[in-house]
Amino acid sequence: MTGVFSLLPDGRPGLLAPLLSGAWLSGGSEDSSRYLAAGGYAPLTSPDRLLDRIAAVGLRGRGGAGFPAAVKIQAVRDAPGPPVVVANGEEGEPGSVKDRWLLRHRPHLVLDGIRLVAAMTGAERGCVYLSDAPAEQAVRRALAECPPTLRIDVVHTEHTYVAGEETAVVRRIDGGPALPTAKPPRPFERGVGGAPTLVANVETLARIALIYSRPEAADAVAGAHLVTLSGGSGTSALAEVPAGTHLKVLADLCRHGTAQAVLLGGLFGGLHGTGWTDLPLDHDRLRAAGGALGCGALHFLHPEDCPVAVATEVAAYLAAQSARQCGVCVSGTGALARTLTALTRGQAGDDAAGKLHRWSRQLPGRGACGLLDAAARVVATLLAHFPDRVDAHRRSACPACEGAAPEDGRRFTVPVP
């Protein structure tokens, strides 16, 4: 069961607002007439002023890294040659649904964001990059309803964990496989067809469009987040919440109030135990706590969930999803997954924890993308927050871990509402 909720104060514009207010039926898509009536696709008279506004409100990218959106736009704007703008809707994290929801239900908002960023950067071409068939249908229908002033292509890719990494996006749009490439150059330097390219998450673009149409609420729009909430017990939900909301509030929202731990940022932000309820939804403060907000997906662990089993399933999934281009990623994720699997079966040697500690420190930053970093972080946080549970697994098998380590990520998968 998946719900859609908003914790934004009444009257604040949000990405979920039209659905929650009954502007269209659940399961439907916002059409052009409704979007235009709400102020969408308004002429942009001053691209410079919009870029200044985005910088002033501190909008950060919603794809995972939380990089300042205005800085990224300015870098593409300053690069030589006509740029390309890409709406990245390939949602690689199995626990996240926000991007597919936006493309399925509010495609005009995303397309308007492309239009505005193209005006700010001077781009004459845009792309919507995705793997979800219902999202593709909604985007193509929206393009037919309201043809854009610039060329916008829809590029379909196969769904994988690494397919949404920005260099993989460029490689696939250019006709190659959706696999990361070595950096530099980064896409803003040399991207699609060799042109400077802005690869922006679809939520980022949607927020830019809403900031432009509702300038009086720009701060609130920039500060809100779409988050996906899930767990073995309780319900899953897509929610829009203000920055700084405590994670306990989000857990209570969908009946995860008994949770004893949380997996942050999809698979990227690590496991957090004691004290997790006091953590706020904030990039900087989560980073200071050793975690990461990432794509805004939170998976709650209840008393019956073993954190060792969860970490094992994360590592097994990431090992299976490796692009297999970097030897250190193949060997590193494989070693982490095998050692954790041995722990779940009570078959790990006395040196297992030491190996995991060493690998979790040595592996980050050595792959072409963030997959290896995600695997290392979940191990590092498991050891930091649950040392007693890890030690207990060395001595005997854990009943809660029986059957752990599937490679399909099904524990974390959430249906799109």
XYZ file of C-alpha atoms in Angstrom:
417
model
C 0.000 0.000 0.000
C 1.407 3.397 -0.988
C 0.069 6.774 0.086
C 0.740 10.366 -0.966
C 1.051 12.998 1.775
C 2.131 16.583 2.253
C 3.438 18.181 5.434
C 3.724 21.615 3.846
C 1.722 24.344 5.610
C -1.688 25.081 4.105
C -1.454 27.440 1.171
C 2.187 26.609 0.365
C 2.633 25.491 -3.255
C 4.083 22.037 -3.666
C 4.734 19.409 -6.296
C 1.986 17.171 -4.879
C -0.531 19.967 -4.258
C -2.797 19.536 -7.338
C -3.322 15.845 -6.617
C -3.965 16.361 -2.913
C -6.390 19.219 -3.571
C -8.402 17.098 -5.984
C -7.398 19.063 -9.085
C -7.279 15.756 -10.907
C -8.200 12.200 -10.066
C -5.691 9.857 -8.445
C -3.818 7.953 -11.118
C -4.313 10.679 -13.710
C -1.888 13.118 -15.282
C -2.066 16.916 -15.206
C -2.977 18.096 -18.689
C -1.809 21.259 -20.414
C -5.022 23.199 -19.811
C -4.772 22.733 -16.044
C -1.077 23.521 -16.071
C -1.519 26.676 -18.134
C -4.387 27.810 -15.912
C -2.073 27.515 -12.905
C 0.473 29.855 -14.501
C 2.639 27.296 -16.262
C 4.703 28.047 -19.378
C 4.645 31.796 -18.646
C 7.033 33.820 -20.866
C 10.485 34.237 -19.346
C 11.439 37.888 -19.685
C 14.687 37.788 -17.711
C 16.678 34.535 -17.547
C 19.366 36.312 -15.503
C 16.850 37.311 -12.847
C 15.536 33.729 -12.569
C 19.072 32.380 -12.180
C 19.732 34.951 -9.467
C 16.537 33.894 -7.692
C 17.513 30.211 -7.807
C 20.876 31.117 -6.299
C 19.306 33.339 -3.645
C 16.922 30.659 -2.354
C 19.711 28.070 -2.313
C 18.004 25.406 -4.402
C 19.999 22.174 -4.356
C 19.828 19.368 -6.873
C 17.537 16.501 -5.931
C 19.373 13.701 -7.726
C 21.486 12.694 -4.743
C 24.549 14.899 -4.312
C 22.633 18.038 -3.304
C 24.863 20.301 -5.400
C 23.728 23.958 -5.687
C 21.521 24.151 -8.781
C 22.510 27.707 -9.721
C 26.220 26.845 -9.718
C 25.602 23.898 -12.032
C 23.458 25.990 -14.386
C 26.063 28.783 -14.440
C 28.848 26.313 -15.285
C 26.946 25.098 -18.350
C 26.029 28.650 -19.282
C 29.689 29.714 -19.168
C 30.998 26.752 -21.186
C 31.758 27.374 -24.873
C 29.251 26.207 -27.454
C 25.459 25.696 -27.434
C 24.538 23.445 -24.476
C 22.049 20.612 -23.987
C 19.642 20.221 -21.034
C 18.743 16.712 -19.840
C 15.923 15.863 -17.436
C 17.247 12.770 -15.691
C 14.290 10.578 -14.725
C 16.119 7.253 -14.530
C 15.458 6.487 -10.880
C 18.148 3.933 -10.060
C 17.504 3.674 -6.321
C 14.979 0.849 -5.749
C 13.509 2.643 -2.722
C 12.669 5.894 -4.539
C 9.525 6.728 -6.545
C 9.487 10.537 -6.692
C 10.926 10.976 -10.186
C 8.644 8.440 -11.822
C 5.666 9.990 -10.003
C 6.509 13.448 -11.318
C 6.967 12.244 -14.888
C 3.748 10.225 -14.780
C 1.561 12.841 -13.097
C 3.179 16.266 -13.650
C 5.085 15.996 -16.945
C 4.336 19.612 -17.909
C 6.049 20.855 -14.762
C 9.226 18.978 -15.722
C 9.055 20.110 -19.354
C 8.560 23.697 -18.194
C 11.693 23.315 -16.076
C 13.620 22.211 -19.172
C 12.318 25.258 -21.052
C 13.403 27.642 -18.312
C 16.865 26.115 -17.877
C 17.331 26.140 -21.642
C 16.585 29.864 -21.626
C 19.079 30.458 -18.803
C 21.854 28.483 -20.509
C 21.140 29.216 -24.170
C 20.378 25.572 -24.962
C 18.494 24.727 -28.125
C 18.018 21.039 -27.340
C 16.581 19.160 -24.383
C 16.173 15.486 -23.520
C 13.986 13.548 -21.118
C 15.868 10.427 -20.060
C 13.884 7.601 -18.439
C 13.192 3.883 -18.245
C 9.598 3.853 -16.960
C 6.993 3.086 -19.664
C 4.039 4.934 -18.030
C 6.278 7.963 -17.491
C 7.355 7.880 -21.133
C 3.719 7.787 -22.280
C 2.848 10.759 -20.076
C 5.812 12.809 -21.314
C 5.107 12.097 -24.967
C 1.439 13.002 -24.456
C 2.451 16.268 -22.778
C 4.819 17.137 -25.635
C 2.007 16.550 -28.131
C -0.432 18.668 -26.090
C 1.881 21.640 -25.848
C 4.750 21.466 -28.375
C 7.878 23.102 -26.943
C 9.790 25.966 -28.485
C 12.988 23.918 -28.447
C 13.712 20.390 -29.573
C 13.052 17.895 -26.755
C 13.863 14.234 -27.325
C 12.634 11.356 -25.171
C 15.376 8.775 -24.637
C 14.492 5.387 -23.163
C 17.065 3.296 -21.327
C 17.083 -0.022 -19.508
C 16.604 0.313 -15.769
C 19.781 -0.300 -13.740
C 21.309 1.224 -10.626
C 24.053 3.016 -12.594
C 21.991 4.103 -15.625
C 21.131 7.435 -13.998
C 24.734 8.422 -13.245
C 25.353 11.587 -15.272
C 28.100 10.253 -17.531
C 26.048 7.087 -18.138
C 23.147 9.349 -19.147
C 25.318 11.146 -21.689
C 26.750 7.900 -23.021
C 23.274 6.392 -23.553
C 21.845 9.521 -25.217
C 24.797 9.427 -27.597
C 23.867 5.871 -28.592
C 26.135 3.880 -26.289
C 25.437 1.730 -23.239
C 24.127 3.379 -20.053
C 27.418 2.905 -18.213
C 29.543 5.509 -16.403
C 32.712 6.880 -17.960
C 35.896 8.173 -16.384
C 35.936 11.794 -15.238
C 37.062 14.376 -16.289
C 35.544 15.562 -18.498
C 32.241 15.978 -16.720
C 29.058 16.583 -18.728
C 29.075 20.338 -18.085
C 32.442 20.391 -19.890
C 31.751 17.832 -22.617
C 28.463 15.975 -22.708
C 25.829 14.991 -25.269
C 27.348 15.164 -28.741
C 30.400 16.862 -27.243
C 28.324 19.871 -26.111
C 28.307 21.231 -22.555
C 25.391 19.434 -20.911
C 23.299 20.062 -17.821
C 22.072 16.736 -16.436
C 19.389 17.714 -13.918
C 17.122 15.529 -11.811
C 13.452 15.882 -12.737
C 12.504 17.105 -9.235
C 15.123 19.853 -9.540
C 13.589 20.988 -12.833
C 10.068 20.794 -11.425
C 11.087 23.011 -8.500
C 12.672 25.542 -10.872
C 9.376 25.738 -12.784
C 7.428 26.215 -9.548
C 9.886 28.844 -8.277
C 9.285 30.808 -11.485
C 5.489 30.555 -11.459
C 5.232 31.228 -7.695
C 8.043 33.704 -6.917
C 6.415 34.763 -3.639
C 6.910 31.203 -2.345
C 10.357 30.558 -3.826
C 12.039 29.943 -0.468
C 9.422 27.388 0.573
C 9.554 25.626 -2.804
C 13.350 25.392 -2.723
C 13.355 24.125 0.859
C 10.808 21.339 0.445
C 11.708 17.762 -0.448
C 9.918 14.820 -1.982
C 10.741 11.767 0.131
C 9.898 8.097 -0.314
C 9.169 6.280 2.936
C 9.096 2.490 3.307
C 9.841 -0.427 5.596
C 8.955 -4.034 6.249
C 6.114 -3.063 8.589
C 3.808 -0.097 8.179
C 3.102 1.438 4.793
C 5.094 3.068 2.030
C 4.471 6.660 1.045
C 5.542 9.548 -1.150
C 5.553 12.731 0.904
C 6.473 16.372 0.419
C 7.973 17.871 3.562
C 9.858 21.001 4.631
C 13.618 20.779 5.069
C 14.574 20.159 8.680
C 11.642 17.822 9.407
C 12.789 15.228 11.928
C 12.917 11.644 10.716
C 10.693 10.515 13.588
C 7.894 12.686 12.181
C 8.295 10.965 8.816
C 8.298 7.524 10.436
C 5.083 8.278 12.295
C 3.499 9.524 9.067
C 3.297 6.016 7.630
C 3.109 3.825 10.727
C 6.810 3.234 11.245
C 6.837 4.723 14.725
C 8.224 1.507 16.241
C 11.247 1.507 13.937
C 14.616 1.193 15.660
C 16.838 2.233 12.752
C 16.740 3.766 9.297
C 18.527 3.288 5.988
C 19.083 6.760 4.525
C 19.244 8.104 1.002
C 18.082 5.001 -0.797
C 21.123 2.736 -0.555
C 23.634 5.588 -0.339
C 23.222 7.186 3.082
C 23.992 4.262 5.333
C 22.343 2.676 8.365
C 21.626 4.715 11.481
C 20.565 3.340 14.858
C 20.387 5.056 18.247
C 19.588 8.744 17.814
C 18.182 8.458 14.304
C 14.832 9.899 15.409
C 16.507 13.239 16.153
C 18.113 13.524 12.731
C 16.648 16.305 10.547
C 15.984 16.152 6.836
C 18.960 18.346 5.953
C 21.927 17.666 3.660
C 24.581 19.244 5.858
C 23.380 17.884 9.197
C 22.946 14.368 7.864
C 26.445 14.530 6.393
C 27.787 15.654 9.770
C 26.127 12.575 11.289
C 27.945 10.316 8.814
C 24.976 9.864 6.499
C 23.557 11.360 3.336
C 20.107 12.455 2.207
C 20.754 11.214 -1.326
C 17.536 10.881 -3.330
C 15.395 11.294 -0.211
C 14.399 7.631 0.191
C 14.113 6.377 3.789
C 13.710 2.691 4.682
C 12.765 2.047 8.312
C 13.952 -1.005 10.251
C 11.628 -2.450 12.863
C 12.562 -4.676 15.847
C 12.083 -7.806 13.739
C 14.486 -6.493 11.053
C 18.152 -7.386 11.451
C 20.510 -4.574 10.358
C 23.100 -7.157 9.302
C 20.571 -8.718 6.934
C 19.655 -5.288 5.530
C 23.307 -4.375 4.966
C 23.880 -7.761 3.342
C 20.999 -7.248 0.928
C 22.266 -3.766 0.044
C 25.754 -5.103 -0.667
C 24.430 -8.079 -2.653
C 22.216 -5.841 -4.766
C 24.997 -3.352 -5.458
C 27.448 -6.116 -6.318
C 24.947 -7.494 -8.837
C 24.323 -3.987 -10.250
C 28.010 -3.142 -10.738
C 28.762 -1.916 -14.247
C 31.751 -4.299 -14.142
C 34.000 -1.671 -15.705
C 36.164 -1.010 -12.641
C 38.094 -3.938 -11.221
C 38.118 -2.398 -7.770
C 34.306 -2.129 -7.820
C 33.806 -5.732 -8.919
C 36.241 -7.106 -6.356
C 35.286 -4.630 -3.604
C 31.504 -5.013 -3.733
C 31.906 -8.764 -4.155
C 34.141 -9.053 -1.092
C 31.768 -6.960 1.021
C 28.735 -9.001 -0.057
C 30.447 -12.371 0.497
C 31.727 -11.427 3.943
C 28.368 -10.075 5.052
C 26.625 -13.180 3.718
C 28.987 -15.328 5.773
C 28.075 -13.230 8.819
C 24.349 -13.811 8.300
C 25.012 -17.560 8.288
C 27.250 -17.549 11.344
C 30.152 -18.687 9.171
C 32.406 -15.626 9.246
C 35.911 -15.885 10.637
C 37.270 -13.916 13.571
C 38.829 -11.413 11.165
C 35.540 -10.581 9.380
C 34.882 -7.326 11.233
C 38.475 -6.216 10.727
C 38.265 -6.853 7.004
C 34.994 -4.991 6.715
C 36.432 -2.033 8.648
C 39.473 -1.884 6.387
C 37.536 -2.206 3.139
C 34.935 0.384 4.160
C 37.768 2.908 4.643
C 39.805 2.003 1.559
C 37.134 1.621 -1.140
C 35.287 4.989 -1.262
C 36.234 7.210 -4.186
C 37.919 4.472 -6.196
C 35.121 3.670 -8.663
C 33.879 5.596 -11.707
C 30.507 6.196 -10.022
C 28.976 6.200 -6.556
C 27.978 2.526 -6.413
C 31.141 1.419 -4.622
C 30.843 4.337 -2.207
C 27.278 3.285 -1.337
C 28.369 -0.270 -0.555
C 31.267 0.933 1.590
C 29.093 3.427 3.482
C 26.444 0.886 4.422
C 29.166 -1.392 5.812
C 30.900 1.443 7.666
C 27.644 2.573 9.282
C 26.653 -0.998 10.151
C 29.925 -1.385 12.039
C 29.617 2.029 13.681
C 25.999 1.754 14.812
C 25.556 -1.982 15.371
C 28.919 -3.433 16.528
C 27.272 -5.792 19.040
C 24.960 -7.224 16.366
C 27.913 -7.808 14.045
C 29.879 -9.506 16.821
C 26.939 -11.756 17.717
C 26.691 -12.906 14.096
C 30.259 -14.173 14.174
C 29.331 -16.745 16.812
C 26.067 -18.154 15.501
C 23.538 -17.900 12.690
C 20.789 -15.291 13.063
C 17.196 -16.505 12.525
C 16.183 -13.045 11.265
C 18.887 -13.292 8.589
C 17.677 -16.577 7.154
C 17.344 -16.208 3.414
C 19.124 -12.830 3.345
C 21.215 -11.587 0.406
C 18.860 -11.653 -2.597
C 20.311 -9.618 -5.436
C 17.075 -8.085 -6.741
C 16.613 -5.361 -4.120
C 13.039 -6.441 -3.462
C 13.238 -5.533 0.249
C 13.648 -1.882 -0.768
C 11.344 -1.698 -3.805
C 8.364 0.662 -3.512
C 5.405 0.800 -5.958
C 4.739 4.155 -7.614
C 1.509 5.658 -6.201
